[in-house]
Coordinates of C-alpha atoms and ligand atoms in Angstrom, one line a residue:
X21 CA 21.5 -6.5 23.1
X22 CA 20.6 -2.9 21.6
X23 CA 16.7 -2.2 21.7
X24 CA 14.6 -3.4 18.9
X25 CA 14.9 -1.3 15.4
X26 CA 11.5 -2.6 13.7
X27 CA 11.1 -2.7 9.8
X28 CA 8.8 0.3 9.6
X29 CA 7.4 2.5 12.2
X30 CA 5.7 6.3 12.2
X31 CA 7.8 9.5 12.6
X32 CA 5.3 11.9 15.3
X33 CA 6.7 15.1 16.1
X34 CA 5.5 18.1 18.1
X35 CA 3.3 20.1 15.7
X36 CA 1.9 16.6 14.8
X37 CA 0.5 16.5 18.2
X38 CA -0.2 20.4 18.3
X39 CA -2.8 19.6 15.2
X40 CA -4.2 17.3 17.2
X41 CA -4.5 18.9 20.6
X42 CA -6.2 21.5 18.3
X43 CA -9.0 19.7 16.7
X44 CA -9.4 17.9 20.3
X45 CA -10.4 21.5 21.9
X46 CA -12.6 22.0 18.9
X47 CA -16.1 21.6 17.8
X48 CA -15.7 18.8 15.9
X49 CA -14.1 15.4 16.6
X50 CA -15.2 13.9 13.1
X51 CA -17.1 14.7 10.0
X52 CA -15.4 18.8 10.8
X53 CA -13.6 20.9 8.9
X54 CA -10.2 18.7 8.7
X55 CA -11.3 16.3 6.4
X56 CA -11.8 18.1 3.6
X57 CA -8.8 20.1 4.5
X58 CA -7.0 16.9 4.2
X59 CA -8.4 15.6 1.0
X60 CA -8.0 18.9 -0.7
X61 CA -4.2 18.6 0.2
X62 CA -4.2 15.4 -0.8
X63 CA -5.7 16.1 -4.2
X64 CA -3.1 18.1 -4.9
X65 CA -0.3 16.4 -4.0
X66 CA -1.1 13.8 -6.5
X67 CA -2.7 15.8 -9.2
X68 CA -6.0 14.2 -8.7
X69 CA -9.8 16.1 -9.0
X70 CA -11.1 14.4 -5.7
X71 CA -9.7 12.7 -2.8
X72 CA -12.4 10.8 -0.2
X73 CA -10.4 9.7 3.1
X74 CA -11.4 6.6 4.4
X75 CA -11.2 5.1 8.2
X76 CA -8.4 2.5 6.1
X77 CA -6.8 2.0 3.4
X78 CA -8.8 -1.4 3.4
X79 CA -12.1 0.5 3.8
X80 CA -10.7 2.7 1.0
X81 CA -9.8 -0.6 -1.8
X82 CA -13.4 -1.8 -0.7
X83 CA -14.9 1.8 -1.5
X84 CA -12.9 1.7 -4.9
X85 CA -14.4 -1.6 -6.0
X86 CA -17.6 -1.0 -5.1
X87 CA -17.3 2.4 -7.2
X88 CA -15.8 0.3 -9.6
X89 CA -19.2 -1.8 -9.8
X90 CA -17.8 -4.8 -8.6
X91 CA -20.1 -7.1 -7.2
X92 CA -20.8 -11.2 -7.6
X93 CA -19.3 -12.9 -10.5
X94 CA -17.0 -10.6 -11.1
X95 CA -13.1 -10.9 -11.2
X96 CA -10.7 -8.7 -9.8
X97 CA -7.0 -9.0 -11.4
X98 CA -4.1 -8.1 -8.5
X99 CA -0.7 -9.1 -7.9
X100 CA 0.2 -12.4 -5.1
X101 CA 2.9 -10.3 -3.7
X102 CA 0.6 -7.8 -1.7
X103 CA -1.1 -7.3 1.6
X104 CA -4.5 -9.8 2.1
X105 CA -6.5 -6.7 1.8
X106 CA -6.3 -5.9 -2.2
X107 CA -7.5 -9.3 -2.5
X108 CA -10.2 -9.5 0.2
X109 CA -11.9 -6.1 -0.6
X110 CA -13.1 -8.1 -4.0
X111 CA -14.5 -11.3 -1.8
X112 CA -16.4 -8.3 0.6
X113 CA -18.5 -7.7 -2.9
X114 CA -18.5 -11.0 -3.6
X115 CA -16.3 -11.2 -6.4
X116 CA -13.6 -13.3 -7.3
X117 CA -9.9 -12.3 -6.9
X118 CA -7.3 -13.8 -9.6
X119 CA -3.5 -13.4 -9.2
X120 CA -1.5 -12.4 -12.4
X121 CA 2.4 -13.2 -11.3
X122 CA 4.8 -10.5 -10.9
X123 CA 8.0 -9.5 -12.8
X124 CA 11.0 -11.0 -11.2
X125 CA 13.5 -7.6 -11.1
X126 CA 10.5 -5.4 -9.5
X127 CA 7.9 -7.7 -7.8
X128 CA 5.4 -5.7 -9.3
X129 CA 2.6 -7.3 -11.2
X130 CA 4.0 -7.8 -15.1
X131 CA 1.4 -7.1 -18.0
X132 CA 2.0 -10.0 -19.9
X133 CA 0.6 -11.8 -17.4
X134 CA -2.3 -9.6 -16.6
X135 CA -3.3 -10.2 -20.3
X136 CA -3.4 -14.0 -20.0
X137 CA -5.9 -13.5 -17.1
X138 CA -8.2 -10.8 -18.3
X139 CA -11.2 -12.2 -18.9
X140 CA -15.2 -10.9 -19.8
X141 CA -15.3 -11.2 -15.8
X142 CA -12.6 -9.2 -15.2
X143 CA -13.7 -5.4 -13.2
X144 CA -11.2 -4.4 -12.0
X145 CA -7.3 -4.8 -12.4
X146 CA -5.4 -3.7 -9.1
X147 CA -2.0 -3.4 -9.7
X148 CA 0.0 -2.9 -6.4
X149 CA 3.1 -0.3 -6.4
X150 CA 5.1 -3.4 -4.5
X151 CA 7.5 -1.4 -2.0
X152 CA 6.8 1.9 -3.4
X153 CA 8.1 1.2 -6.9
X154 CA 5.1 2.0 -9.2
X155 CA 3.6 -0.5 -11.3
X156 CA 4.0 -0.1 -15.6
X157 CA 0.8 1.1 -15.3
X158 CA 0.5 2.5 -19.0
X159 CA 0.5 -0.6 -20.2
X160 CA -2.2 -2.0 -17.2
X161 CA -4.3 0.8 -17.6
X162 CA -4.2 -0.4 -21.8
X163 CA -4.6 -3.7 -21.2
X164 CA -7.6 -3.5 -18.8
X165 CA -9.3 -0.7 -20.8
X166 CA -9.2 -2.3 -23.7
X167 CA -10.6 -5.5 -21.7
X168 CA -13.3 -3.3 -20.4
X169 CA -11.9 -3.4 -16.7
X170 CA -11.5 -0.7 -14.6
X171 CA -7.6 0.5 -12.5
X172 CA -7.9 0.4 -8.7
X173 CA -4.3 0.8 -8.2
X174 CA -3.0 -0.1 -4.7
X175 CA -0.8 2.6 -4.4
X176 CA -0.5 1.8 -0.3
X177 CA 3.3 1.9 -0.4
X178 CA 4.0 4.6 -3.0
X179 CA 2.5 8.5 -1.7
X180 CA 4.9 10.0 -3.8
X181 CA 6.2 8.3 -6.2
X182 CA 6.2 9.1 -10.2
X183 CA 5.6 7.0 -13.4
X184 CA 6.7 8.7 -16.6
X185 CA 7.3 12.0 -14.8
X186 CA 3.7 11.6 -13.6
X187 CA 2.5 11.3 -9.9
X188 CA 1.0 7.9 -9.2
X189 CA -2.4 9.3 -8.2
X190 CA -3.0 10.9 -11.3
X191 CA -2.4 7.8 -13.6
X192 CA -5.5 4.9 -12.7
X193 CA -8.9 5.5 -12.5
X194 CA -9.3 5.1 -8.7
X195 CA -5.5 5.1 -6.6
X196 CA -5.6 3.8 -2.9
X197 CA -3.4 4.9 -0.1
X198 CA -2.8 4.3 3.4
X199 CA -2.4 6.2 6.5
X200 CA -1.0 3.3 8.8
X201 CA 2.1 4.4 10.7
X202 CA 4.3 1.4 9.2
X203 CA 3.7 4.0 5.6
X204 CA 4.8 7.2 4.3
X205 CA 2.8 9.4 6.7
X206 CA 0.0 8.1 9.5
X207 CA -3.4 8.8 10.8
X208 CA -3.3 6.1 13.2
X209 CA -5.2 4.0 11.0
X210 CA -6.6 5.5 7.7
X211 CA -6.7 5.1 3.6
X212 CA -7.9 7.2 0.5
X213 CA -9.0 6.9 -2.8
X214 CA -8.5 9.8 -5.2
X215 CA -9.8 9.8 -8.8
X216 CA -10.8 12.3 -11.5
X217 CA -14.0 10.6 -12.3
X218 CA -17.3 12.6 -10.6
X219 CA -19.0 9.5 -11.1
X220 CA -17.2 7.7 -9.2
X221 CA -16.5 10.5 -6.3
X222 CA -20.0 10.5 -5.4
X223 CA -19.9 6.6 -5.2
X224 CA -17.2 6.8 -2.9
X225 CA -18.9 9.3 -0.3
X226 CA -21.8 7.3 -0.4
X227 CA -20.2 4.4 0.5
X228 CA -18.1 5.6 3.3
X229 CA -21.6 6.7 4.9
X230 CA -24.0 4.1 5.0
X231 CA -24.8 4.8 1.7
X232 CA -27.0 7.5 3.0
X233 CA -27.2 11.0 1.3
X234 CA -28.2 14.6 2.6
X235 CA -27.9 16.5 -0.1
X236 CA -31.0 17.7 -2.1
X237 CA -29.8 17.6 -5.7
X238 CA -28.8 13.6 -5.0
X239 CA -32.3 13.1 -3.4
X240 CA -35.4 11.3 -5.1
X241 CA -37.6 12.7 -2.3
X242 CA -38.3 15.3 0.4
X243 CA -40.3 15.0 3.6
X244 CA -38.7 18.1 5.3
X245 CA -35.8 19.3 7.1
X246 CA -34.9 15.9 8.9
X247 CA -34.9 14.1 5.7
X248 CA -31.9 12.0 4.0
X249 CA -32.0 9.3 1.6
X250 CA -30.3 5.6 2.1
X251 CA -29.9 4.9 -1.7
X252 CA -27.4 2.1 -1.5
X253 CA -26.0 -0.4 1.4
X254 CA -22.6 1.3 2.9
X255 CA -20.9 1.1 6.0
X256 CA -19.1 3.7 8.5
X257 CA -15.8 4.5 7.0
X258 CA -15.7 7.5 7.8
X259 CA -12.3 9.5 9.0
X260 CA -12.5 11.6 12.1
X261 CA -10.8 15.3 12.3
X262 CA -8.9 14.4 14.8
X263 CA -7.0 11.9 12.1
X264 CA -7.2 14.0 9.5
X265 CA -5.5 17.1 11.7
X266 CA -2.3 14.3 12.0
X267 CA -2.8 13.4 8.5
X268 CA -2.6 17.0 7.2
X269 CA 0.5 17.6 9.8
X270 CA 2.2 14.8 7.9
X271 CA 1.4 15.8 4.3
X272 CA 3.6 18.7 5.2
X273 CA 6.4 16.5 5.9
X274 CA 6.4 14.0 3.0
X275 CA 9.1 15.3 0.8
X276 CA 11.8 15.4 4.0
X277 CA 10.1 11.9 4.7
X278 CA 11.0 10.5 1.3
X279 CA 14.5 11.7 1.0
X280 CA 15.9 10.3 3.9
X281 CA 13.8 6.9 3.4
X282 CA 15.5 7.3 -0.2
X283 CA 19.2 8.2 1.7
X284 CA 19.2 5.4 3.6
X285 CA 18.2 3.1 0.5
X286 CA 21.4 4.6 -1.3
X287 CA 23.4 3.1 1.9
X288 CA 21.8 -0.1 1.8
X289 CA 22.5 -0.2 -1.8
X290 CA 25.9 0.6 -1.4
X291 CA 26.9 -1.9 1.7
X292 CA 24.8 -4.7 0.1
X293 CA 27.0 -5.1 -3.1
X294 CA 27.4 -8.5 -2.5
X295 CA 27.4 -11.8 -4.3
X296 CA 25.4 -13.2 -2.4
X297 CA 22.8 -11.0 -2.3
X298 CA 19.9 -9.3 -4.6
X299 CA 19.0 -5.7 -4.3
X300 CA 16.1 -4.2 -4.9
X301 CA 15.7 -2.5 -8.3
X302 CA 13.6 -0.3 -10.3
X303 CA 12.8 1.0 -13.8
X304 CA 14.5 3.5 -15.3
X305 CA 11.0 5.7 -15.9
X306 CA 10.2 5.7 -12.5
X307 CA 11.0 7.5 -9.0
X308 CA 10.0 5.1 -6.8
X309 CA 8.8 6.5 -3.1
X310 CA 10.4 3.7 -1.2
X311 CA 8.3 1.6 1.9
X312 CA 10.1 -1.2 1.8
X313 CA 13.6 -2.3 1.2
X314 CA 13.3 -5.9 0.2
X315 CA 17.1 -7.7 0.5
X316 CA 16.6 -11.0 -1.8
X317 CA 19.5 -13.8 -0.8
X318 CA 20.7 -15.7 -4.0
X319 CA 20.5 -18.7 -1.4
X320 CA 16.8 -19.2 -0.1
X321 CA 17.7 -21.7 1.8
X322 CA 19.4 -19.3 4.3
X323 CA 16.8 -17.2 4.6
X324 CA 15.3 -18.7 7.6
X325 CA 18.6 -18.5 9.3
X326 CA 19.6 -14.8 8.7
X327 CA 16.0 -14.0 9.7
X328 CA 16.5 -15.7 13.2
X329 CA 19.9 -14.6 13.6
X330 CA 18.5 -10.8 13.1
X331 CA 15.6 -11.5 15.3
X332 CA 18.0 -12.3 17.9
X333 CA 19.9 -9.3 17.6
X334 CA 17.1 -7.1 17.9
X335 CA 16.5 -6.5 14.4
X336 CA 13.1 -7.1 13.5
X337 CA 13.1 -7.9 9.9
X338 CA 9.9 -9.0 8.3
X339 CA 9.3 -11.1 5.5
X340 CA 6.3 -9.0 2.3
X341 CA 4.5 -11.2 1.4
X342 CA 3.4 -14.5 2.0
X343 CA 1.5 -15.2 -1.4
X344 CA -2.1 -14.1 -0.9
X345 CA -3.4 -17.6 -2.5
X346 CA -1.2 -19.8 0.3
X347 CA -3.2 -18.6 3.2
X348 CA -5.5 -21.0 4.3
X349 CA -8.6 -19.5 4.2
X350 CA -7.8 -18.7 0.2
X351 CA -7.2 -22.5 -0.2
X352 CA -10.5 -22.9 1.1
X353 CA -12.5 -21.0 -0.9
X354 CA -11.9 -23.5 -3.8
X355 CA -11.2 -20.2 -5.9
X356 CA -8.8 -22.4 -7.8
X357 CA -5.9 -19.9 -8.6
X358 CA -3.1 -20.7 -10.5
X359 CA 0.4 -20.7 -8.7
X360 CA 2.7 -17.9 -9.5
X361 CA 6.3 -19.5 -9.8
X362 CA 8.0 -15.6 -9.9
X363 CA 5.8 -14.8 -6.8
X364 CA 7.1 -18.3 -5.4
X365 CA 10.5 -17.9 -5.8
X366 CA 10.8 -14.4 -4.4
X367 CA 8.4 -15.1 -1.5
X368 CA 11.4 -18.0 -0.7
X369 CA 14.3 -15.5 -0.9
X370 CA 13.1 -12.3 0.3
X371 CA 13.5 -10.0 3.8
X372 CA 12.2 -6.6 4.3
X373 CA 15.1 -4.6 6.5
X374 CA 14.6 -1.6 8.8
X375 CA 13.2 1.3 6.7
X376 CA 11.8 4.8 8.2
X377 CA 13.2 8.7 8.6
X378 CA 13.7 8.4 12.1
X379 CA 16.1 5.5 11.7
X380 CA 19.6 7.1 12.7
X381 CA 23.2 6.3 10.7
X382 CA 23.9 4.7 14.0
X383 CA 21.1 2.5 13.4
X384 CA 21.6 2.0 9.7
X385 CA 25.2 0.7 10.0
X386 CA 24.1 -1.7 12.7
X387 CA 21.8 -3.2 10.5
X388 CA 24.5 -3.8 7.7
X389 CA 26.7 -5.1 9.9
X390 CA 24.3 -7.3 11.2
X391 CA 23.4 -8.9 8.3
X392 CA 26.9 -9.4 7.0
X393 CA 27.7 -11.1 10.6
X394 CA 24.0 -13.5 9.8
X395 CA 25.1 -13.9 6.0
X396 CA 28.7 -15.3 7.5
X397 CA 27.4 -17.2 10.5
X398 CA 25.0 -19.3 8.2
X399 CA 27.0 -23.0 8.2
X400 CA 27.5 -23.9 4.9
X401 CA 27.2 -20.5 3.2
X402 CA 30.6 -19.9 1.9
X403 CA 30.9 -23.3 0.9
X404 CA 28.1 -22.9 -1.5
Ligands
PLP12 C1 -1.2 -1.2 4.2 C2 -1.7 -1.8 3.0 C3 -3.1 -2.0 2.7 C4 -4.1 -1.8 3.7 O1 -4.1 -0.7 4.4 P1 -4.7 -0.5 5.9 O2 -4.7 1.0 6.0 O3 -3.8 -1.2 6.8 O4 -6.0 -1.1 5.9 C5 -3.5 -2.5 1.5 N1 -2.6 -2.8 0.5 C6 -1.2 -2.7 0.8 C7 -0.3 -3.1 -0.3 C8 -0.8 -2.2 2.0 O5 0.5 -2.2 2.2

């Protein structure tokens, strides 16, 4: 059996871990000089005023809400097809979280839907960039505004990518990323949210430190030189510099990351022109950054099967996403949510395959030929 090709994984090289040695002979472990480094890079990158880095992207979508104003009674709008987290960083501030279902060609949330959810409740809408194909987020950030909501976009899979010739960054009020090493570049663990809005910048640093302040202009008082304010209840999110030395490394890399994650889409594309499969497609006005390649099989019912058979062969395919409102502790809640037959039908049908630039041609063909040998092992199949 050949050794286990996972669906995602990080791409370290040597000056990664030079920038890291560095900081680690340093003055400063955390809270240095990297972190701004890296959230000035990052700013750039995706033509945003300010970025704050956070100790996840979790930590980051909580940050955003609660910059957002999001607290009890609330509803936040997101997609089913995402990670728990965009959903559980509105239940941290006690707000509600209400699935709008997705488009069936992108997975991405669809606006229509959105609409028929907005309500005076609604915060926040948190459309998620599904795969790293972004969102029609003109027409989100339209509906929501004009509903008096706010855009967190989870933009966790799509450091990158471009809407309407635009960098997703520069698009939604707040924009989340990621720094996990299954995504575009790693911190070990790590997030951001970059905005434009001053407002809700100094919200954001606040947050990430315990809601406590040092600087005079923000203070309502002044005992001395020891003094600092806590003016709202945060928590440690903080970033060290030892994370944002790798995170700045990696910045470096993205555009060489992205075109051979987008090369070895273009041979995925290519092999799986099949009838019995669905490939994963995007709108003409975007330029999607991809993190996932999502294979949908026309027959659900031999999903299961071609999973199994590629688990056994060292292939370890994962399934994005289990419909947030199906785990149990979301059927618990009693929050009541509406099923979402598009999210249902591609949750039944859909396999993420191996996707990330250190995965070799060797690899890549290995994995096409291994899912041809699953699709024609499945009993029945060709019958169908
Ligand atoms: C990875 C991810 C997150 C959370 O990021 P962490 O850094 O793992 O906390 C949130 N949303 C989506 C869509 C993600 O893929």
């Amino acid at each position: 059996m050949r050794s286990w090709i996972p669906y995602g994984r990080q791409t370290i090289e040597e000056d990664d871990i030079a920038a890291v040695v560095e900081v680690l002979k340093s003055d400063w472990l955390t809270t240095g000089p990297m972190v701004e480094k890296f959230e000035r890079a990052l700013a750039e990158l995706v033509g945003a005023r300010y970025a704050v880095v956070f100790s996840s992207g979790t930590a980051a979508l909580h940050a955003a809400y609660f910059a957002a104003g999001v607290g009890p009674g609330d509803e936040v709008v997101t997609s089913p097809i995402t990670f728990a987290a965009t959903a559980n960083a509105a239940l941290y501030l006690g707000a509600r979280p209400v699935f709008a279902d997705v488009q069936e060609d992108t997975v991405n949330i669809d606006p229509i839907e959105v609409e028929r959810v907005l309500s005076e409740r609604t915060k926040v809408v948190a459309p998620v960039d599904f795969a790293g194909n972004p969102a029609d987020l003109d027409a989100i950030v339209s509906l929501a505004h004009g509903a008096g909501a706010i855009v967190v976009e989870d933009a966790c899979h799509a450091l990158g990518a471009r809407y309407r010739g635009r960098p997703v960054g520069s698009i939604s009020d707040m924009t989340v990323f990621s720094f996990h090493p299954v995504k575009h570049i790693t911190t070990g663990e790590g997030g951001a949210v970059v905005t434009d809005n001053p407002e809700y910048y100094d919200r954001l640093i606040l947050f990430r430190n315990h809601g406590i302040t040092k600087n005079p202009s923000k203070m309502r008082g002044n005992e001395g030189p020891w003094y600092y304010e806590m003016q709202d209840l945060g928590y440690n999110y903080r970033l060290s510099d030892i994370q944002c030395a790798l995170g700045l490394s990696q910045l470096g890399k993205l555009d060489r990351f992205l075109k051979r994650r987008k090369e070895i889409v273009q041979r995925y594309n290519e092999a799986f022109d099949d009838s019995r499969l669905v490939r994963p497609s995007c709108r003409p006005d975007v330029e999607p950054a991809w993190h996932l390649y999502v294979l949908r099989l026309r027959d659900p019912s031999a999903r299961r099967q071609v999973v199994d058979y590629l688990h056994r062969n060292g292939i370890g395919v994962q399934v994005h996403y289990i419909p947030v409102y199906r785990h149990p502790y979301y059927r618990g809640t009693g929050l009541n949510t509406h099923a979402c037959p598009r999210a249902e039908s591609y949750y039944q049908s859909g396999l993420s395959l191996p996707l990330y630039p250190s995965l070799s041609d060797e690899q890549v063909e290995a994995v096409v030929a291994a899912v041809f040998e699953a699709l024609d092992q499945t009993p029945g199949w060709m019958n169908r």
